[in-house]
Tab-separated table of C-alpha atoms in Angstrom:
chain	number	residue	atom	x	y	z
A	1	MET	CA	-75.853	80.572	-17.856
A	2	ILE	CA	-72.657	79.952	-17.446
A	3	GLY	CA	-70.425	78.445	-14.882
A	4	VAL	CA	-67.206	80.532	-12.678
A	5	LEU	CA	-65.462	77.645	-11.185
A	6	ALA	CA	-64.914	80.019	-7.945
A	7	LEU	CA	-62.115	78.217	-5.687
A	8	GLN	CA	-60.128	80.995	-5.881
A	9	GLY	CA	-58.373	83.621	-8.560
A	10	ASP	CA	-60.478	86.116	-10.731
A	11	VAL	CA	-63.911	85.147	-10.627
A	12	ARG	CA	-65.301	88.717	-10.458
A	13	GLU	CA	-63.859	90.391	-13.695
A	14	HIS	CA	-64.955	87.157	-15.305
A	15	GLU	CA	-68.479	87.659	-14.073
A	16	ALA	CA	-68.747	91.310	-14.586
A	17	MET	CA	-67.660	90.578	-18.248
A	18	LEU	CA	-69.968	87.713	-19.512
A	19	GLN	CA	-72.464	89.758	-17.070
A	20	VAL	CA	-72.222	93.083	-19.618
A	21	LEU	CA	-72.403	90.483	-22.469
A	22	GLY	CA	-76.355	89.396	-20.800
A	23	VAL	CA	-75.341	86.401	-19.302
A	24	SER	CA	-76.705	84.948	-16.316
A	25	THR	CA	-73.587	83.326	-14.249
A	26	ARG	CA	-72.704	80.457	-11.467
A	27	GLN	CA	-70.576	80.697	-9.356
A	28	VAL	CA	-69.234	76.703	-9.489
A	29	ARG	CA	-67.611	75.506	-6.016
A	30	LEU	CA	-69.176	71.820	-5.958
A	31	PRO	CA	-69.834	69.462	-7.908
A	32	LYS	CA	-74.127	69.888	-8.159
A	33	ASP	CA	-73.221	73.618	-9.621
A	34	LEU	CA	-72.264	71.474	-12.574
A	35	ASP	CA	-75.540	70.800	-13.506
A	36	GLY	CA	-77.218	72.420	-16.822
A	37	LEU	CA	-74.253	75.004	-17.677
A	38	GLU	CA	-74.088	75.965	-20.633
A	39	GLY	CA	-70.056	77.019	-20.379
A	40	LEU	CA	-67.473	77.391	-17.790
A	41	ILE	CA	-64.982	79.112	-17.266
A	42	ILE	CA	-61.774	78.568	-15.348
A	43	PRO	CA	-60.616	81.429	-14.130
A	44	GLY	CA	-56.937	83.017	-13.270
A	45	GLY	CA	-55.957	82.761	-10.469
A	46	GLU	CA	-53.526	79.838	-8.545
A	47	SER	CA	-52.901	76.128	-10.845
A	48	THR	CA	-51.582	74.238	-7.814
A	49	THR	CA	-54.357	75.879	-4.747
A	50	ILE	CA	-57.812	75.742	-7.441
A	51	GLY	CA	-55.783	72.096	-8.610
A	52	ARG	CA	-55.522	70.868	-4.847
A	53	LEU	CA	-58.721	72.206	-3.642
A	54	ALA	CA	-60.869	70.747	-7.394
A	55	THR	CA	-59.460	67.029	-6.002
A	56	LEU	CA	-60.530	67.876	-2.241
A	57	TYR	CA	-64.004	68.665	-2.792
A	58	GLY	CA	-64.478	66.073	-6.145
A	59	LEU	CA	-64.520	68.277	-8.580
A	60	ILE	CA	-61.453	66.573	-11.018
A	61	ASP	CA	-63.461	63.876	-12.448
A	62	PRO	CA	-67.313	65.760	-12.949
A	63	LEU	CA	-65.732	68.461	-14.857
A	64	ARG	CA	-63.194	65.307	-16.613
A	65	ASP	CA	-66.832	64.473	-17.425
A	66	ALA	CA	-68.743	67.355	-18.582
A	67	ILE	CA	-65.546	68.998	-20.644
A	68	ALA	CA	-65.596	65.850	-22.175
A	69	ALA	CA	-69.019	64.937	-22.671
A	70	GLY	CA	-69.360	68.851	-24.991
A	71	LEU	CA	-69.618	71.043	-22.108
A	72	PRO	CA	-68.075	74.584	-23.637
A	73	THR	CA	-65.225	75.252	-21.661
A	74	TYR	CA	-62.717	78.736	-21.399
A	75	GLY	CA	-59.050	78.544	-19.360
A	76	THR	CA	-57.850	82.075	-18.583
A	77	CYS	CA	-53.950	81.623	-17.003
A	78	ALA	CA	-54.082	79.189	-14.168
A	79	GLY	CA	-57.304	77.769	-16.681
A	80	MET	CA	-55.197	77.216	-19.512
A	81	ILE	CA	-52.942	75.044	-17.117
A	82	LEU	CA	-56.034	73.601	-15.942
A	83	LEU	CA	-57.097	72.661	-18.817
A	84	ALA	CA	-53.538	70.923	-20.408
A	85	GLU	CA	-52.826	67.698	-20.541
A	86	ARG	CA	-49.658	67.856	-19.924
A	87	LEU	CA	-46.894	70.102	-17.890
A	88	SER	CA	-43.649	70.314	-19.399
A	89	GLU	CA	-41.878	70.390	-15.862
A	90	GLY	CA	-43.529	68.971	-12.676
A	91	SER	CA	-47.265	67.520	-11.345
A	92	GLN	CA	-50.237	69.028	-10.109
A	93	PRO	CA	-53.737	67.932	-10.874
A	94	LEU	CA	-54.407	69.402	-14.196
A	95	LEU	CA	-58.117	68.016	-15.901
A	96	GLY	CA	-56.082	66.646	-18.817
A	97	ALA	CA	-58.705	68.002	-21.696
A	98	LEU	CA	-56.492	70.166	-24.471
A	99	ASP	CA	-53.738	68.534	-25.844
A	100	VAL	CA	-51.186	70.226	-25.294
A	101	SER	CA	-48.065	71.201	-22.989
A	102	VAL	CA	-47.750	74.187	-20.892
A	103	ARG	CA	-44.766	76.228	-19.448
A	104	ARG	CA	-46.079	77.290	-16.359
A	105	ASN	CA	-44.103	80.889	-15.108
A	106	ALA	CA	-43.211	80.423	-18.491
A	107	PHE	CA	-41.816	84.564	-19.073
A	108	GLY	CA	-40.674	84.091	-15.175
A	109	ASN	CA	-41.876	85.689	-12.157
A	110	GLN	CA	-43.688	89.018	-11.762
A	111	ASN	CA	-40.732	91.797	-13.170
A	112	ASP	CA	-41.559	89.871	-16.288
A	113	SER	CA	-45.057	90.634	-16.505
A	114	PHE	CA	-46.656	92.505	-19.400
A	115	GLU	CA	-49.606	94.105	-21.581
A	116	ALA	CA	-49.306	93.882	-25.392
A	117	ASP	CA	-50.719	94.008	-28.209
A	118	LEU	CA	-51.535	90.434	-29.917
A	119	ASP	CA	-52.912	89.172	-32.936
A	120	VAL	CA	-55.533	86.850	-33.007
A	121	THR	CA	-57.488	84.568	-35.563
A	122	GLY	CA	-60.353	85.890	-36.294
A	123	LEU	CA	-60.131	89.215	-34.625
A	124	HIS	CA	-59.504	92.287	-36.897
A	125	ASP	CA	-58.296	94.549	-34.887
A	126	PRO	CA	-55.653	93.582	-32.145
A	127	PHE	CA	-56.375	92.463	-28.726
A	128	HIS	CA	-54.678	94.359	-25.938
A	129	ALA	CA	-52.930	91.190	-23.866
A	130	VAL	CA	-51.896	91.029	-20.167
A	131	PHE	CA	-49.720	88.847	-19.243
A	132	ILE	CA	-49.057	87.864	-15.130
A	133	ARG	CA	-46.164	84.859	-14.407
A	134	ALA	CA	-47.884	83.474	-17.911
A	135	PRO	CA	-47.448	80.369	-19.127
A	136	TRP	CA	-47.160	79.434	-22.684
A	137	ILE	CA	-47.721	75.913	-24.475
A	138	GLU	CA	-44.959	74.001	-25.215
A	139	SER	CA	-46.099	71.308	-27.522
A	140	PHE	CA	-48.932	70.985	-28.895
A	141	GLY	CA	-51.642	67.918	-30.965
A	142	ASP	CA	-52.849	67.897	-34.404
A	143	GLU	CA	-56.907	69.030	-33.066
A	144	VAL	CA	-55.385	72.601	-31.449
A	145	ASP	CA	-55.725	75.510	-33.736
A	146	VAL	CA	-53.369	78.109	-32.310
A	147	LEU	CA	-54.990	81.370	-32.192
A	148	ALA	CA	-52.064	83.603	-31.193
A	149	THR	CA	-48.607	83.595	-30.706
A	150	TRP	CA	-46.231	85.750	-28.405
A	151	ASP	CA	-42.130	85.466	-29.534
A	152	GLY	CA	-43.072	82.329	-30.971
A	153	HIS	CA	-45.377	80.780	-28.590
A	154	PRO	CA	-48.540	79.726	-28.663
A	155	VAL	CA	-50.671	82.189	-26.622
A	156	MET	CA	-54.052	81.639	-27.177
A	157	VAL	CA	-55.810	77.961	-28.711
A	158	ARG	CA	-58.973	76.447	-29.555
A	159	GLN	CA	-59.537	72.447	-29.980
A	160	GLY	CA	-63.095	72.218	-30.797
A	161	HIS	CA	-64.665	73.568	-27.913
A	162	ILE	CA	-62.008	74.115	-26.164
A	163	LEU	CA	-60.194	77.677	-26.142
A	164	ALA	CA	-58.110	78.762	-24.006
A	165	THR	CA	-55.787	82.467	-23.479
A	166	ALA	CA	-52.390	82.696	-21.050
A	167	PHE	CA	-53.683	86.544	-20.792
A	168	HIS	CA	-56.399	87.814	-18.817
A	169	PRO	CA	-58.468	89.344	-21.284
A	170	GLU	CA	-61.206	89.948	-17.955
A	171	LEU	CA	-58.735	92.400	-17.283
A	172	THR	CA	-59.514	94.653	-19.999
A	173	LYS	CA	-62.713	96.261	-21.421
A	174	ASP	CA	-62.587	94.197	-24.429
A	175	GLU	CA	-65.167	91.252	-24.663
A	176	ARG	CA	-63.894	89.870	-28.119
A	177	ILE	CA	-62.798	86.861	-26.684
A	178	HIS	CA	-65.861	86.526	-24.416
A	179	HIS	CA	-67.763	86.836	-27.461
A	180	LEU	CA	-66.146	83.847	-29.217
A	181	PHE	CA	-66.761	82.025	-25.877
A	182	ILE	CA	-70.082	82.907	-25.761
A	183	THR	CA	-70.016	82.414	-29.533
A	184	MET	CA	-69.159	78.798	-29.180
A	185	THR	CA	-71.325	77.990	-25.934
A	186	LYS	CA	-74.740	78.938	-28.814
A	187	GLU	CA	-72.878	76.360	-31.332
A	188	SER	CA	-72.578	73.135	-28.908
B	1	MET	CA	-44.507	95.645	-25.020
B	2	GLU	CA	-45.610	97.651	-21.484
B	3	GLN	CA	-44.020	96.580	-18.280
B	4	ALA	CA	-44.755	97.689	-14.499
B	5	THR	CA	-47.660	99.336	-15.243
B	6	ASP	CA	-50.708	99.750	-13.064
B	7	ARG	CA	-53.024	97.188	-14.945
B	8	VAL	CA	-50.223	94.961	-14.552
B	9	LYS	CA	-48.957	95.407	-10.873
B	10	ARG	CA	-52.572	94.886	-9.507
B	11	GLY	CA	-53.142	92.357	-11.208
B	12	LEU	CA	-50.859	89.662	-9.699
B	13	ALA	CA	-53.347	90.688	-6.746
B	14	GLU	CA	-56.281	90.579	-8.270
B	15	MET	CA	-54.860	86.781	-9.536
B	16	LEU	CA	-54.448	85.563	-5.894
B	17	LYS	CA	-57.685	86.704	-4.266
B	18	GLY	CA	-60.134	83.705	-2.741
B	19	GLY	CA	-56.717	82.607	-1.356
B	20	VAL	CA	-54.339	82.779	1.366
B	21	ILE	CA	-51.287	83.914	1.393
B	22	MET	CA	-49.023	82.317	4.726
B	23	ASP	CA	-45.676	84.148	6.359
B	24	VAL	CA	-42.579	81.674	6.256
B	25	VAL	CA	-39.206	81.814	7.682
B	26	ASN	CA	-37.135	79.083	5.353
B	27	ALA	CA	-37.705	77.050	2.033
B	28	GLU	CA	-39.326	73.667	4.091
B	29	GLN	CA	-41.938	76.264	5.516
B	30	ALA	CA	-43.058	77.675	2.111
B	31	LYS	CA	-43.006	73.698	0.825
B	32	ILE	CA	-45.876	73.068	3.927
B	33	ALA	CA	-47.631	76.138	2.254
B	34	GLU	CA	-47.643	75.728	-1.269
B	35	ASP	CA	-48.516	71.721	-0.537
B	36	ALA	CA	-51.395	73.011	1.705
B	37	GLY	CA	-52.895	75.120	-0.767
B	38	ALA	CA	-51.798	78.735	-0.684
B	39	VAL	CA	-51.345	81.121	-3.270
B	40	ALA	CA	-47.794	83.006	-2.131
B	41	VAL	CA	-45.163	82.776	0.318
B	42	MET	CA	-44.834	86.090	2.560
B	43	ALA	CA	-40.345	85.533	3.417
B	44	LEU	CA	-39.947	87.077	6.166
B	45	GLU	CA	-36.517	86.636	8.961
B	46	ARG	CA	-38.243	85.246	11.438
B	47	VAL	CA	-42.749	85.335	12.424
B	48	PRO	CA	-44.683	88.414	14.511
B	49	ALA	CA	-44.432	86.659	17.644
B	50	ASP	CA	-41.270	85.331	16.811
B	51	ILE	CA	-40.455	89.557	16.311
B	52	ARG	CA	-42.343	90.049	20.015
B	53	LYS	CA	-40.483	87.096	21.517
B	54	ASP	CA	-36.740	88.095	20.993
B	55	GLY	CA	-37.466	91.971	20.694
B	56	GLY	CA	-34.312	93.822	18.608
B	57	VAL	CA	-34.601	95.250	15.494
B	58	ALA	CA	-36.300	92.549	12.423
B	59	ARG	CA	-35.104	93.173	8.948
B	60	MET	CA	-35.248	92.246	6.280
B	61	SER	CA	-34.540	88.321	5.011
B	62	ALA	CA	-31.519	86.894	4.097
B	63	PRO	CA	-30.840	86.996	0.343
B	64	GLU	CA	-30.050	83.654	0.126
B	65	MET	CA	-33.090	82.589	2.230
B	66	ILE	CA	-35.634	84.151	-0.185
B	67	ASP	CA	-33.104	82.263	-3.067
B	68	GLU	CA	-34.085	78.868	-1.688
B	69	ILE	CA	-38.078	80.134	-1.254
B	70	ILE	CA	-37.721	81.062	-4.666
B	71	ALA	CA	-35.817	77.884	-5.899
B	72	ALA	CA	-38.663	75.466	-3.818
B	73	VAL	CA	-41.798	76.699	-5.077
B	74	SER	CA	-43.920	77.876	-8.123
B	75	ILE	CA	-46.522	80.086	-6.193
B	76	PRO	CA	-45.594	83.266	-5.450
B	77	VAL	CA	-43.215	84.559	-3.431
B	78	MET	CA	-43.327	87.818	-1.698
B	79	ALA	CA	-40.586	89.464	0.741
B	80	LYS	CA	-41.649	92.291	3.453
B	81	ALA	CA	-39.115	95.191	3.705
B	82	ARG	CA	-38.578	97.369	6.269
B	83	ILE	CA	-40.899	100.961	5.859
B	84	GLY	CA	-39.162	103.885	4.254
B	85	HIS	CA	-36.342	101.280	3.455
B	86	PHE	CA	-36.292	102.290	-0.280
B	87	VAL	CA	-32.662	100.317	-0.946
B	88	GLU	CA	-34.379	97.002	1.054
B	89	ALA	CA	-36.983	96.977	-1.745
B	90	GLN	CA	-34.468	97.816	-4.437
B	91	VAL	CA	-32.434	94.921	-2.725
B	92	LEU	CA	-35.440	92.430	-2.963
B	93	GLN	CA	-36.784	93.469	-6.564
B	94	ALA	CA	-32.683	92.391	-7.840
B	95	ILE	CA	-33.654	89.500	-6.349
B	96	GLY	CA	-36.991	89.168	-8.664
B	97	VAL	CA	-39.250	88.982	-5.417
B	98	ASP	CA	-42.681	88.905	-6.704
B	99	TYR	CA	-43.705	91.443	-3.989
B	100	VAL	CA	-42.642	93.812	-1.751
B	101	ASP	CA	-44.518	94.236	1.238
B	102	GLU	CA	-43.359	97.242	3.189
B	103	SER	CA	-44.389	95.607	6.423
B	104	GLU	CA	-45.138	97.353	9.591
B	105	VAL	CA	-44.032	94.053	10.565
B	106	LEU	CA	-40.612	94.862	10.592
B	107	THR	CA	-38.657	98.027	12.414
B	108	PRO	CA	-39.161	101.068	10.707
B	109	ALA	CA	-36.253	102.786	9.103
B	110	ASP	CA	-37.454	105.497	8.405
B	111	GLU	CA	-41.202	107.639	11.079
B	112	GLU	CA	-41.713	110.093	8.092
B	113	ASN	CA	-41.921	108.349	5.106
B	114	HIS	CA	-42.923	105.125	3.274
B	115	ILE	CA	-41.085	104.274	0.110
B	116	ASP	CA	-41.836	106.224	-2.842
B	117	LYS	CA	-43.347	102.951	-4.682
B	118	TRP	CA	-43.857	104.133	-8.555
B	119	GLN	CA	-40.312	103.759	-9.085
B	120	PHE	CA	-40.028	100.309	-8.843
B	121	THR	CA	-41.230	97.596	-11.228
B	122	THR	CA	-42.250	95.300	-8.498
B	123	PRO	CA	-45.744	96.150	-6.985
B	124	PHE	CA	-45.837	96.231	-3.125
B	125	VAL	CA	-48.465	95.771	-0.542
B	126	CYS	CA	-49.309	97.941	2.552
B	127	GLY	CA	-50.993	98.059	5.682
B	128	ALA	CA	-53.857	100.520	6.187
B	129	ARG	CA	-56.607	100.687	9.132
B	130	ASN	CA	-58.804	102.938	7.612
B	131	LEU	CA	-59.507	104.023	4.030
B	132	GLY	CA	-57.077	107.208	4.551
B	133	GLU	CA	-53.651	105.326	5.166
B	134	ALA	CA	-54.548	102.972	2.371
B	135	LEU	CA	-55.593	106.050	-0.286
B	136	ARG	CA	-52.054	107.454	0.780
B	137	ARG	CA	-50.327	103.877	0.345
B	138	ILE	CA	-52.191	103.665	-3.027
B	139	GLY	CA	-51.283	107.213	-3.098
B	140	GLU	CA	-47.473	106.194	-3.002
B	141	GLY	CA	-47.982	103.387	-5.447
B	142	ALA	CA	-49.033	100.305	-3.613
B	143	ALA	CA	-50.508	98.150	-5.712
B	144	MET	CA	-52.258	95.580	-2.864
B	145	ILE	CA	-53.290	96.213	0.443
B	146	ARG	CA	-54.181	94.822	3.724
B	147	THR	CA	-55.343	95.360	6.802
B	148	LYS	CA	-52.664	95.849	9.340
B	149	GLY	CA	-54.332	94.401	11.915
B	150	GLU	CA	-51.918	93.185	14.905
B	151	ALA	CA	-49.488	90.342	13.515
B	152	GLY	CA	-48.320	87.702	15.994
B	153	THR	CA	-51.018	88.009	18.829
B	154	GLY	CA	-53.375	84.832	17.109
B	155	ASN	CA	-56.012	88.357	18.195
B	156	VAL	CA	-57.954	89.100	15.028
B	157	VAL	CA	-59.592	92.317	16.837
B	158	GLU	CA	-57.539	94.752	15.265
B	159	ALA	CA	-57.810	92.720	11.566
B	160	VAL	CA	-61.582	93.325	11.721
B	161	ARG	CA	-61.709	97.162	13.536
B	162	HIS	CA	-58.919	98.027	10.474
B	163	MET	CA	-62.045	95.810	7.914
B	164	ARG	CA	-64.909	97.813	9.349
B	165	GLN	CA	-62.977	100.654	9.179
B	166	ILE	CA	-62.292	100.734	5.925
B	167	THR	CA	-65.775	99.518	4.256
B	168	SER	CA	-67.403	102.291	6.344
B	169	ASP	CA	-65.386	104.604	5.626
B	170	ILE	CA	-66.163	103.854	2.140
B	171	ARG	CA	-69.892	103.021	2.710
B	172	ALA	CA	-69.472	107.111	3.872
B	173	LEU	CA	-68.103	107.762	0.679
B	174	SER	CA	-69.900	106.862	-1.463
B	175	THR	CA	-73.092	108.634	0.204
B	176	MET	CA	-71.794	112.185	-0.845
B	177	GLY	CA	-72.357	114.374	-3.343
B	178	SER	CA	-69.329	115.486	-5.308
B	179	GLU	CA	-68.902	118.764	-3.971
B	180	GLU	CA	-68.303	117.396	-0.301
B	181	LEU	CA	-64.792	114.901	-1.372
B	182	MET	CA	-63.222	117.489	-0.700
B	183	ARG	CA	-63.910	118.045	2.699
B	184	ALA	CA	-63.540	114.141	2.899
B	185	ALA	CA	-60.681	113.937	1.288
B	186	ARG	CA	-58.635	116.794	3.628
B	187	ASP	CA	-60.693	114.755	6.409
B	188	LEU	CA	-58.942	111.356	5.304
B	189	GLN	CA	-56.058	112.626	4.139
B	190	ALA	CA	-56.222	111.278	1.010
B	191	PRO	CA	-54.973	112.205	-2.158
B	192	PHE	CA	-58.482	113.991	-4.159
B	193	ASP	CA	-57.997	112.025	-7.084
B	194	LEU	CA	-58.300	108.771	-5.146
B	195	VAL	CA	-61.471	109.833	-2.456
B	196	GLN	CA	-63.286	110.191	-6.157
B	197	GLU	CA	-62.421	107.393	-7.634
B	198	VAL	CA	-63.725	105.656	-4.579
B	199	ALA	CA	-66.561	107.417	-3.747
B	200	LYS	CA	-67.399	106.453	-7.567
B	201	ASN	CA	-67.029	103.335	-7.405
B	202	GLY	CA	-67.760	102.580	-4.243
B	203	LYS	CA	-64.941	99.697	-3.478
B	204	LEU	CA	-60.603	100.596	-3.497
B	205	PRO	CA	-58.696	100.724	-6.601
B	206	VAL	CA	-56.619	97.923	-5.670
B	207	VAL	CA	-57.668	93.550	-3.514
B	208	ASN	CA	-57.878	94.212	0.210
B	209	PHE	CA	-56.380	91.272	1.818
B	210	ALA	CA	-57.302	90.887	5.496
B	211	ALA	CA	-53.797	90.635	7.852
B	212	GLY	CA	-52.932	90.512	11.098
B	213	GLY	CA	-53.849	88.520	14.319
B	214	LEU	CA	-55.543	85.685	12.207
B	215	ALA	CA	-55.392	82.203	13.728
B	216	THR	CA	-57.926	80.095	12.519
B	217	PRO	CA	-59.979	78.711	10.009
B	218	ALA	CA	-62.678	80.358	11.521
B	219	ASP	CA	-60.805	83.783	11.810
B	220	ALA	CA	-60.113	83.843	7.909
B	221	ALA	CA	-63.836	82.967	7.200
B	222	LEU	CA	-64.667	86.089	9.380
B	223	MET	CA	-62.651	88.499	7.689
B	224	MET	CA	-63.545	86.861	4.061
B	225	GLN	CA	-67.629	87.135	5.611
B	226	LEU	CA	-66.653	90.983	5.945
B	227	GLY	CA	-65.410	91.240	2.573
B	228	CYS	CA	-61.341	90.688	2.365
B	229	ASP	CA	-60.653	89.662	-1.261
B	230	GLY	CA	-58.392	87.016	0.316
B	231	VAL	CA	-56.097	86.821	3.751
B	232	PHE	CA	-52.176	86.953	5.166
B	233	VAL	CA	-51.632	84.226	7.713
B	234	GLY	CA	-48.053	84.818	9.313
B	235	SER	CA	-47.129	82.992	13.105
B	236	GLY	CA	-50.916	81.235	12.911
B	237	ILE	CA	-49.618	78.654	11.091
B	238	PHE	CA	-45.960	77.647	11.900
B	239	LYS	CA	-46.734	78.744	15.312
B	240	SER	CA	-49.599	76.287	15.652
B	241	GLY	CA	-48.921	72.429	17.165
B	242	ASP	CA	-49.919	71.164	13.106
B	243	PRO	CA	-49.060	73.757	11.053
B	244	ALA	CA	-49.364	71.370	7.380
B	245	LEU	CA	-52.948	70.514	8.578
B	246	ARG	CA	-53.563	74.220	9.949
B	247	ALA	CA	-52.899	75.326	7.104
B	248	LYS	CA	-54.991	73.397	4.404
B	249	ALA	CA	-57.626	74.113	6.739
B	250	ILE	CA	-57.184	78.246	6.214
B	251	VAL	CA	-56.601	77.284	2.675
B	252	GLU	CA	-60.388	75.538	2.169
B	253	ALA	CA	-62.259	77.913	4.922
B	254	THR	CA	-61.408	80.917	2.861
B	255	THR	CA	-62.817	79.161	0.002
B	256	PHE	CA	-66.171	77.925	0.968
B	257	TYR	CA	-66.373	80.920	3.475
B	258	GLN	CA	-69.422	81.289	3.362
B	259	ASP	CA	-70.332	77.212	4.136
B	260	PRO	CA	-69.999	76.810	7.394
B	261	ALA	CA	-70.785	73.406	7.378
B	262	ILE	CA	-67.556	73.024	5.530
B	263	VAL	CA	-66.065	75.006	7.739
B	264	ALA	CA	-67.026	73.348	10.740
B	265	LYS	CA	-66.278	69.935	8.894
B	266	VAL	CA	-61.943	71.963	8.578
B	267	SER	CA	-62.116	73.196	11.978
B	268	ARG	CA	-62.619	69.651	14.117
B	269	ASN	CA	-58.727	68.031	14.730
B	270	LEU	CA	-56.720	70.452	14.060
B	271	GLY	CA	-54.831	70.627	17.286
B	272	GLU	CA	-53.365	73.104	18.946
B	273	PRO	CA	-53.779	77.303	17.616
B	274	MET	CA	-50.985	79.576	18.497
B	275	VAL	CA	-51.523	80.888	21.610
B	276	GLY	CA	-52.964	84.573	21.693
B	277	ILE	CA	-52.433	87.794	23.070
B	278	GLU	CA	-54.288	90.642	24.669
B	279	ILE	CA	-54.466	93.366	22.472
B	280	ASP	CA	-55.052	95.573	25.482
B	281	THR	CA	-52.461	94.173	27.496
B	282	LEU	CA	-49.780	95.926	24.642
B	283	SER	CA	-47.858	99.041	25.448
B	284	GLU	CA	-48.737	101.902	22.955
B	285	THR	CA	-44.618	100.850	21.082
B	286	GLU	CA	-45.463	96.797	21.300
B	287	ARG	CA	-48.251	97.880	18.702
B	288	PHE	CA	-47.249	96.945	15.427
B	289	ASP	CA	-49.939	98.532	13.930
B	290	LYS	CA	-49.102	102.172	15.210
B	291	ARG	CA	-46.357	101.817	13.516
B	292	GLY	CA	-46.559	104.200	10.094
B	293	TRP	CA	-49.462	106.439	9.259
């Protein structure tokens, strides 16, 4: 059972992707929804909104504790921001699980959003990545493996049981990155 | 690398799902909206309730106001252009807004034609009262749909009517045989390929939000339970007694729309809602939802 944080954002697309891969899912809105999960996805959405609701409904500490205790977690776009330890600008609630500094809306506004083929470490063929008002990683610690970059900026990273992409595999039909995440949940 | 593709345009709306988009007329209101948990703000010259009260021609916001709003917040900024006013839309794209709302709330600039939205890199959201209208707008390039509702009234009845109509139109299509779809396209006055797509998938090809007349947390939860992907709140917030408090409550009710205990909790002690208007007391010319086709 993999949970999808469902406070706001493209929850349905992640659920659909996991269901295609034969994994059962649960929406997570309150701390009790975390019980017994084998993995967690933090979807795309508005990171300020998700962070605010997570704070208000007492999810920040339970999420931090669960991830620190080894819950495999994957964040896309807003999810990557929420997993980060630091922001290069501004302040908002973060989970601080990933030793990176993230720049929000790094590519610009919606007119700068794009899709492109991306080389990803460990994948044989390029991955068609959709970037929407996407963040990038500005700096990262020694424990972080960079799996893909765009224009010199890390846009996909892994740190142990935590995976993050600045783009949205869930908006495509390509399930390879979700498959990688499911493999991670089985390793732990 | 490709930009302004359908997937990129529609994708931003996908990210807004489960969220609240709030009408704002200046940077200060935009900041209040962001702090309350809005997923985006909608910049306009006057909120619909004031457009009703003051009359006159309602136009796109002044560019400097939109610039200030963009500078004030980190969330997406949308702005309204008049129906058919493709130059207002060009200006909004040049300013760098994240979405353009071709809106019946502003005074229409063209009574025959909507904007050809395929010509733009910036995505568009448009209002609809039924499936045919939604598919005509999508056919013109809209990347997101919202109910028209009846803006500036604080009365949710039209938003409910439009959402129920869209849902029942989709349900009807999805039960039809393929040989019935051309007649359905004729009756809906909608592009045939989009009719086929909706019949096959049982849903719109783009995100559909509620808009027009929402004023309370319960209104937002109602529209979510009726199947909307998220909500727009216009006059309902900044025409109420305590905008920041009401904005927060509507955000929470939208996320927890299936949990009446939470909707009840956030609905307590909100102060005065905006004063509502009975739709039946409006004349035909005062009905914003009759603008556009």
